[in-house]
Amino acid sequence: MASLSLCSCALSVNGFSPNSITGAFIAQPAYTAWASLKHWKRTEVKPNSLPIVKKMHVKIGDTVKIISGGDKGKISEVMKVLTHNSKVLIKNVNIKTKHAKGKEKGEAGQIIQIEAPIHSSNVMLYSKTAKIASRVGHKFLEDGKKVRYLLKTGEILDSPEDWKKLHKKEKKDEK
């Protein structure tokens, strides 16, 4: 990383700045700010080079409460689950502003607000009937089906009828 000189010059031309004593231009490295972000992170993969899919406690259509972050306390519905990085997309939560350029010549740009994904550890399943957030548990019913339920209320989350309705609604929305 380039070091800064002690000269407080506001004028800089192509990496050259004027010397404060003689007024001549001298070569000086241009200052660049470096962010400490990881540009690329290696993900865990199986032997066949496919990513390892992580099990998550939320599914599409679940009602969740945000437990940390800027939208803490909001209650909404899960729209999409991203298993490869354990993130979820929640309706009207974590709204980001995107500035889009016009696609054709002469077309004006626009400002779009989109929902950005948040980590699944920042959400907790929510019971609409009891109005309480709870962790999830798993149990087997009498007929042998494994279902998810809320630990605090005992409310069963997985019902085959609701699951089928959600998937039919998603397919209609995509078309």
PDB file of C-alpha atoms in Angstrom:
ATOM      1  CA  MET A   1       0.000   0.000   0.000  1.00  0.00           C
ATOM      2  CA  ALA A   2       1.301   3.437  -0.876  1.00  0.00           C
ATOM      3  CA  SER A   3       2.262   5.772   1.929  1.00  0.00           C
ATOM      4  CA  LEU A   4       1.098   9.362   2.060  1.00  0.00           C
ATOM      5  CA  SER A   5       3.505  12.276   2.118  1.00  0.00           C
ATOM      6  CA  LEU A   6       3.216  14.997   4.718  1.00  0.00           C
ATOM      7  CA  CYS A   7       2.617  17.612   2.024  1.00  0.00           C
ATOM      8  CA  SER A   8      -0.981  18.816   2.193  1.00  0.00           C
ATOM      9  CA  CYS A   9      -1.571  19.422  -1.505  1.00  0.00           C
ATOM     10  CA  ALA A  10      -5.069  19.480  -2.927  1.00  0.00           C
ATOM     11  CA  LEU A  11      -3.969  19.475  -6.581  1.00  0.00           C
ATOM     12  CA  SER A  12      -2.931  16.213  -8.196  1.00  0.00           C
ATOM     13  CA  VAL A  13      -2.454  15.529 -11.909  1.00  0.00           C
ATOM     14  CA  ASN A  14      -2.082  11.896 -13.068  1.00  0.00           C
ATOM     15  CA  GLY A  15      -0.242  10.834  -9.927  1.00  0.00           C
ATOM     16  CA  PHE A  16       1.966  13.957  -9.873  1.00  0.00           C
ATOM     17  CA  SER A  17       1.502  16.755  -7.375  1.00  0.00           C
ATOM     18  CA  PRO A  18       3.231  20.149  -7.089  1.00  0.00           C
ATOM     19  CA  ASN A  19       6.117  20.544  -4.677  1.00  0.00           C
ATOM     20  CA  SER A  20       5.180  23.117  -2.031  1.00  0.00           C
ATOM     21  CA  ILE A  21       8.602  24.794  -2.144  1.00  0.00           C
ATOM     22  CA  THR A  22       9.562  24.979  -5.833  1.00  0.00           C
ATOM     23  CA  GLY A  23       6.163  24.577  -7.443  1.00  0.00           C
ATOM     24  CA  ALA A  24       7.519  21.827  -9.744  1.00  0.00           C
ATOM     25  CA  PHE A  25       5.578  18.636 -10.208  1.00  0.00           C
ATOM     26  CA  ILE A  26       7.126  15.589  -8.518  1.00  0.00           C
ATOM     27  CA  ALA A  27       6.080  11.948  -8.769  1.00  0.00           C
ATOM     28  CA  GLN A  28       4.003  10.786  -5.836  1.00  0.00           C
ATOM     29  CA  PRO A  29       2.007   7.574  -5.548  1.00  0.00           C
ATOM     30  CA  ALA A  30      -1.731   8.228  -5.722  1.00  0.00           C
ATOM     31  CA  TYR A  31      -3.597   7.488  -2.490  1.00  0.00           C
ATOM     32  CA  THR A  32      -6.080   4.644  -2.671  1.00  0.00           C
ATOM     33  CA  ALA A  33      -8.354   3.454   0.110  1.00  0.00           C
ATOM     34  CA  TRP A  34      -8.313  -0.284   0.757  1.00  0.00           C
ATOM     35  CA  ALA A  35     -11.284  -2.056   2.240  1.00  0.00           C
ATOM     36  CA  SER A  36     -10.728  -5.115   4.368  1.00  0.00           C
ATOM     37  CA  LEU A  37     -13.364  -7.205   2.610  1.00  0.00           C
ATOM     38  CA  LYS A  38     -12.908 -10.745   1.402  1.00  0.00           C
ATOM     39  CA  HIS A  39     -13.359 -10.659  -2.344  1.00  0.00           C
ATOM     40  CA  TRP A  40     -13.553 -14.411  -2.701  1.00  0.00           C
ATOM     41  CA  LYS A  41     -14.112 -17.079  -0.115  1.00  0.00           C
ATOM     42  CA  ARG A  42     -13.684 -20.765  -0.816  1.00  0.00           C
ATOM     43  CA  THR A  43     -16.842 -22.701  -0.008  1.00  0.00           C
ATOM     44  CA  GLU A  44     -16.967 -26.226   1.309  1.00  0.00           C
ATOM     45  CA  VAL A  45     -17.630 -28.762  -1.421  1.00  0.00           C
ATOM     46  CA  LYS A  46     -18.389 -32.476  -1.718  1.00  0.00           C
ATOM     47  CA  PRO A  47     -15.992 -34.830  -3.551  1.00  0.00           C
ATOM     48  CA  ASN A  48     -17.999 -34.240  -6.751  1.00  0.00           C
ATOM     49  CA  SER A  49     -17.373 -30.457  -6.440  1.00  0.00           C
ATOM     50  CA  LEU A  50     -20.994 -29.611  -5.601  1.00  0.00           C
ATOM     51  CA  PRO A  51     -21.492 -27.252  -2.649  1.00  0.00           C
ATOM     52  CA  ILE A  52     -22.485 -28.697   0.710  1.00  0.00           C
ATOM     53  CA  VAL A  53     -26.124 -27.810   1.386  1.00  0.00           C
ATOM     54  CA  LYS A  54     -26.736 -26.748   4.960  1.00  0.00           C
ATOM     55  CA  LYS A  55     -29.950 -27.666   6.791  1.00  0.00           C
ATOM     56  CA  MET A  56     -31.872 -24.620   7.947  1.00  0.00           C
ATOM     57  CA  HIS A  57     -34.571 -24.127  10.555  1.00  0.00           C
ATOM     58  CA  VAL A  58     -36.767 -21.992   8.270  1.00  0.00           C
ATOM     59  CA  LYS A  59     -38.619 -22.804   5.066  1.00  0.00           C
ATOM     60  CA  ILE A  60     -40.468 -20.786   2.436  1.00  0.00           C
ATOM     61  CA  GLY A  61     -43.730 -19.418   3.808  1.00  0.00           C
ATOM     62  CA  ASP A  62     -42.710 -19.461   7.493  1.00  0.00           C
ATOM     63  CA  THR A  63     -43.570 -16.433   9.598  1.00  0.00           C
ATOM     64  CA  VAL A  64     -40.433 -15.163  11.324  1.00  0.00           C
ATOM     65  CA  LYS A  65     -39.380 -12.414  13.704  1.00  0.00           C
ATOM     66  CA  ILE A  66     -36.100 -10.552  13.152  1.00  0.00           C
ATOM     67  CA  ILE A  67     -34.013 -10.818  16.335  1.00  0.00           C
ATOM     68  CA  SER A  68     -30.993  -8.688  15.399  1.00  0.00           C
ATOM     69  CA  GLY A  69     -29.932  -5.980  12.991  1.00  0.00           C
ATOM     70  CA  GLY A  70     -31.526  -2.771  11.789  1.00  0.00           C
ATOM     71  CA  ASP A  71     -34.962  -4.350  11.318  1.00  0.00           C
ATOM     72  CA  LYS A  72     -35.007  -5.955  14.776  1.00  0.00           C
ATOM     73  CA  GLY A  73     -38.529  -6.744  15.976  1.00  0.00           C
ATOM     74  CA  LYS A  74     -40.200  -6.860  12.543  1.00  0.00           C
ATOM     75  CA  ILE A  75     -42.445  -9.806  11.748  1.00  0.00           C
ATOM     76  CA  SER A  76     -42.732 -11.019   8.170  1.00  0.00           C
ATOM     77  CA  GLU A  77     -42.791 -14.033   5.859  1.00  0.00           C
ATOM     78  CA  VAL A  78     -39.878 -15.927   4.279  1.00  0.00           C
ATOM     79  CA  MET A  79     -39.930 -15.540   0.480  1.00  0.00           C
ATOM     80  CA  LYS A  80     -36.768 -17.438  -0.506  1.00  0.00           C
ATOM     81  CA  VAL A  81     -34.162 -19.633   1.192  1.00  0.00           C
ATOM     82  CA  LEU A  82     -30.516 -19.594   0.063  1.00  0.00           C
ATOM     83  CA  THR A  83     -29.047 -22.802   1.482  1.00  0.00           C
ATOM     84  CA  HIS A  84     -25.504 -22.427   0.113  1.00  0.00           C
ATOM     85  CA  ASN A  85     -24.782 -19.439   2.379  1.00  0.00           C
ATOM     86  CA  SER A  86     -27.509 -19.926   5.042  1.00  0.00           C
ATOM     87  CA  LYS A  87     -29.387 -16.743   4.162  1.00  0.00           C
ATOM     88  CA  VAL A  88     -33.086 -16.002   3.780  1.00  0.00           C
ATOM     89  CA  LEU A  89     -35.010 -13.385   1.824  1.00  0.00           C
ATOM     90  CA  ILE A  90     -37.834 -11.890   3.889  1.00  0.00           C
ATOM     91  CA  LYS A  91     -40.702  -9.762   2.611  1.00  0.00           C
ATOM     92  CA  ASN A  92     -40.229  -5.996   3.302  1.00  0.00           C
ATOM     93  CA  VAL A  93     -37.144  -6.518   5.499  1.00  0.00           C
ATOM     94  CA  ASN A  94     -33.543  -5.345   4.885  1.00  0.00           C
ATOM     95  CA  ILE A  95     -34.562  -3.000   2.075  1.00  0.00           C
ATOM     96  CA  LYS A  96     -31.614  -1.794  -0.028  1.00  0.00           C
ATOM     97  CA  THR A  97     -31.622   0.981  -2.624  1.00  0.00           C
ATOM     98  CA  LYS A  98     -30.203   0.117  -6.028  1.00  0.00           C
ATOM     99  CA  HIS A  99     -29.417   2.768  -8.644  1.00  0.00           C
ATOM    100  CA  ALA A 100     -29.996   1.272 -12.086  1.00  0.00           C
ATOM    101  CA  LYS A 101     -28.820   2.852 -15.328  1.00  0.00           C
ATOM    102  CA  GLY A 102     -31.130   3.164 -18.310  1.00  0.00           C
ATOM    103  CA  LYS A 103     -30.859   0.189 -20.658  1.00  0.00           C
ATOM    104  CA  GLU A 104     -31.486   2.063 -23.908  1.00  0.00           C
ATOM    105  CA  LYS A 105     -29.950   5.274 -25.152  1.00  0.00           C
ATOM    106  CA  GLY A 106     -31.857   8.276 -23.818  1.00  0.00           C
ATOM    107  CA  GLU A 107     -33.683   6.212 -21.188  1.00  0.00           C
ATOM    108  CA  ALA A 108     -33.486   7.656 -17.687  1.00  0.00           C
ATOM    109  CA  GLY A 109     -32.066   5.643 -14.826  1.00  0.00           C
ATOM    110  CA  GLN A 110     -34.171   4.633 -11.869  1.00  0.00           C
ATOM    111  CA  ILE A 111     -33.877   3.991  -8.168  1.00  0.00           C
ATOM    112  CA  ILE A 112     -35.105   0.533  -7.162  1.00  0.00           C
ATOM    113  CA  GLN A 113     -35.707  -0.723  -3.633  1.00  0.00           C
ATOM    114  CA  ILE A 114     -35.107  -4.448  -3.202  1.00  0.00           C
ATOM    115  CA  GLU A 115     -35.045  -6.880  -0.293  1.00  0.00           C
ATOM    116  CA  ALA A 116     -31.560  -8.160   0.477  1.00  0.00           C
ATOM    117  CA  PRO A 117     -31.010 -11.534   2.150  1.00  0.00           C
ATOM    118  CA  ILE A 118     -30.121 -11.760   5.835  1.00  0.00           C
ATOM    119  CA  HIS A 119     -28.465 -14.608   7.714  1.00  0.00           C
ATOM    120  CA  SER A 120     -30.819 -17.281   9.006  1.00  0.00           C
ATOM    121  CA  SER A 121     -29.383 -16.986  12.529  1.00  0.00           C
ATOM    122  CA  ASN A 122     -30.895 -13.489  12.745  1.00  0.00           C
ATOM    123  CA  VAL A 123     -34.469 -14.773  12.447  1.00  0.00           C
ATOM    124  CA  MET A 124     -36.671 -16.786  14.779  1.00  0.00           C
ATOM    125  CA  LEU A 125     -39.872 -18.621  13.963  1.00  0.00           C
ATOM    126  CA  TYR A 126     -42.982 -16.774  15.102  1.00  0.00           C
ATOM    127  CA  SER A 127     -46.402 -18.021  16.191  1.00  0.00           C
ATOM    128  CA  LYS A 128     -49.234 -15.822  14.900  1.00  0.00           C
ATOM    129  CA  THR A 129     -51.754 -17.294  17.318  1.00  0.00           C
ATOM    130  CA  ALA A 130     -49.708 -16.935  20.526  1.00  0.00           C
ATOM    131  CA  LYS A 131     -47.789 -13.854  19.238  1.00  0.00           C
ATOM    132  CA  ILE A 132     -44.470 -15.212  20.485  1.00  0.00           C
ATOM    133  CA  ALA A 133     -41.128 -16.116  18.880  1.00  0.00           C
ATOM    134  CA  SER A 134     -39.745 -19.574  19.552  1.00  0.00           C
ATOM    135  CA  ARG A 135     -37.051 -22.010  18.578  1.00  0.00           C
ATOM    136  CA  VAL A 136     -37.950 -24.969  16.414  1.00  0.00           C
ATOM    137  CA  GLY A 137     -38.083 -28.629  17.406  1.00  0.00           C
ATOM    138  CA  HIS A 138     -38.611 -31.845  15.458  1.00  0.00           C
ATOM    139  CA  LYS A 139     -40.873 -34.749  16.383  1.00  0.00           C
ATOM    140  CA  PHE A 140     -42.563 -37.743  14.789  1.00  0.00           C
ATOM    141  CA  LEU A 141     -46.342 -37.968  14.608  1.00  0.00           C
ATOM    142  CA  GLU A 142     -48.354 -41.171  15.140  1.00  0.00           C
ATOM    143  CA  ASP A 143     -48.379 -41.885  11.409  1.00  0.00           C
ATOM    144  CA  GLY A 144     -44.555 -41.695  11.291  1.00  0.00           C
ATOM    145  CA  LYS A 145     -44.187 -38.252   9.650  1.00  0.00           C
ATOM    146  CA  LYS A 146     -41.428 -35.997  10.919  1.00  0.00           C
ATOM    147  CA  VAL A 147     -42.686 -32.452  11.519  1.00  0.00           C
ATOM    148  CA  ARG A 148     -41.322 -29.170  12.855  1.00  0.00           C
ATOM    149  CA  TYR A 149     -42.983 -27.548  15.846  1.00  0.00           C
ATOM    150  CA  LEU A 150     -42.476 -24.484  18.032  1.00  0.00           C
ATOM    151  CA  LEU A 151     -40.914 -25.378  21.374  1.00  0.00           C
ATOM    152  CA  LYS A 152     -42.705 -22.694  23.420  1.00  0.00           C
ATOM    153  CA  THR A 153     -46.218 -23.241  22.105  1.00  0.00           C
ATOM    154  CA  GLY A 154     -46.139 -26.767  20.681  1.00  0.00           C
ATOM    155  CA  GLU A 155     -47.706 -25.478  17.435  1.00  0.00           C
ATOM    156  CA  ILE A 156     -46.978 -27.752  14.456  1.00  0.00           C
ATOM    157  CA  LEU A 157     -45.505 -25.868  11.492  1.00  0.00           C
ATOM    158  CA  ASP A 158     -45.459 -28.500   8.755  1.00  0.00           C
ATOM    159  CA  SER A 159     -48.788 -29.537   7.334  1.00  0.00           C
ATOM    160  CA  PRO A 160     -48.921 -31.148   3.865  1.00  0.00           C
ATOM    161  CA  GLU A 161     -51.933 -29.069   2.768  1.00  0.00           C
ATOM    162  CA  ASP A 162     -50.260 -25.729   3.516  1.00  0.00           C
ATOM    163  CA  TRP A 163     -47.037 -26.855   1.819  1.00  0.00           C
ATOM    164  CA  LYS A 164     -48.875 -27.824  -1.384  1.00  0.00           C
ATOM    165  CA  LYS A 165     -50.784 -24.509  -1.420  1.00  0.00           C
ATOM    166  CA  LEU A 166     -47.542 -22.527  -1.096  1.00  0.00           C
ATOM    167  CA  HIS A 167     -45.834 -24.341  -3.965  1.00  0.00           C
ATOM    168  CA  LYS A 168     -48.875 -23.993  -6.242  1.00  0.00           C
ATOM    169  CA  LYS A 169     -48.998 -20.258  -5.462  1.00  0.00           C
ATOM    170  CA  GLU A 170     -45.243 -19.898  -6.236  1.00  0.00           C
ATOM    171  CA  LYS A 171     -45.620 -21.609  -9.618  1.00  0.00           C
ATOM    172  CA  LYS A 172     -48.505 -19.290 -10.531  1.00  0.00           C
ATOM    173  CA  ASP A 173     -46.487 -16.227  -9.526  1.00  0.00           C
ATOM    174  CA  GLU A 174     -43.496 -17.312 -11.660  1.00  0.00           C
ATOM    175  CA  LYS A 175     -45.653 -17.654 -14.807  1.00  0.00           C
TER     176      LYS A 175
END
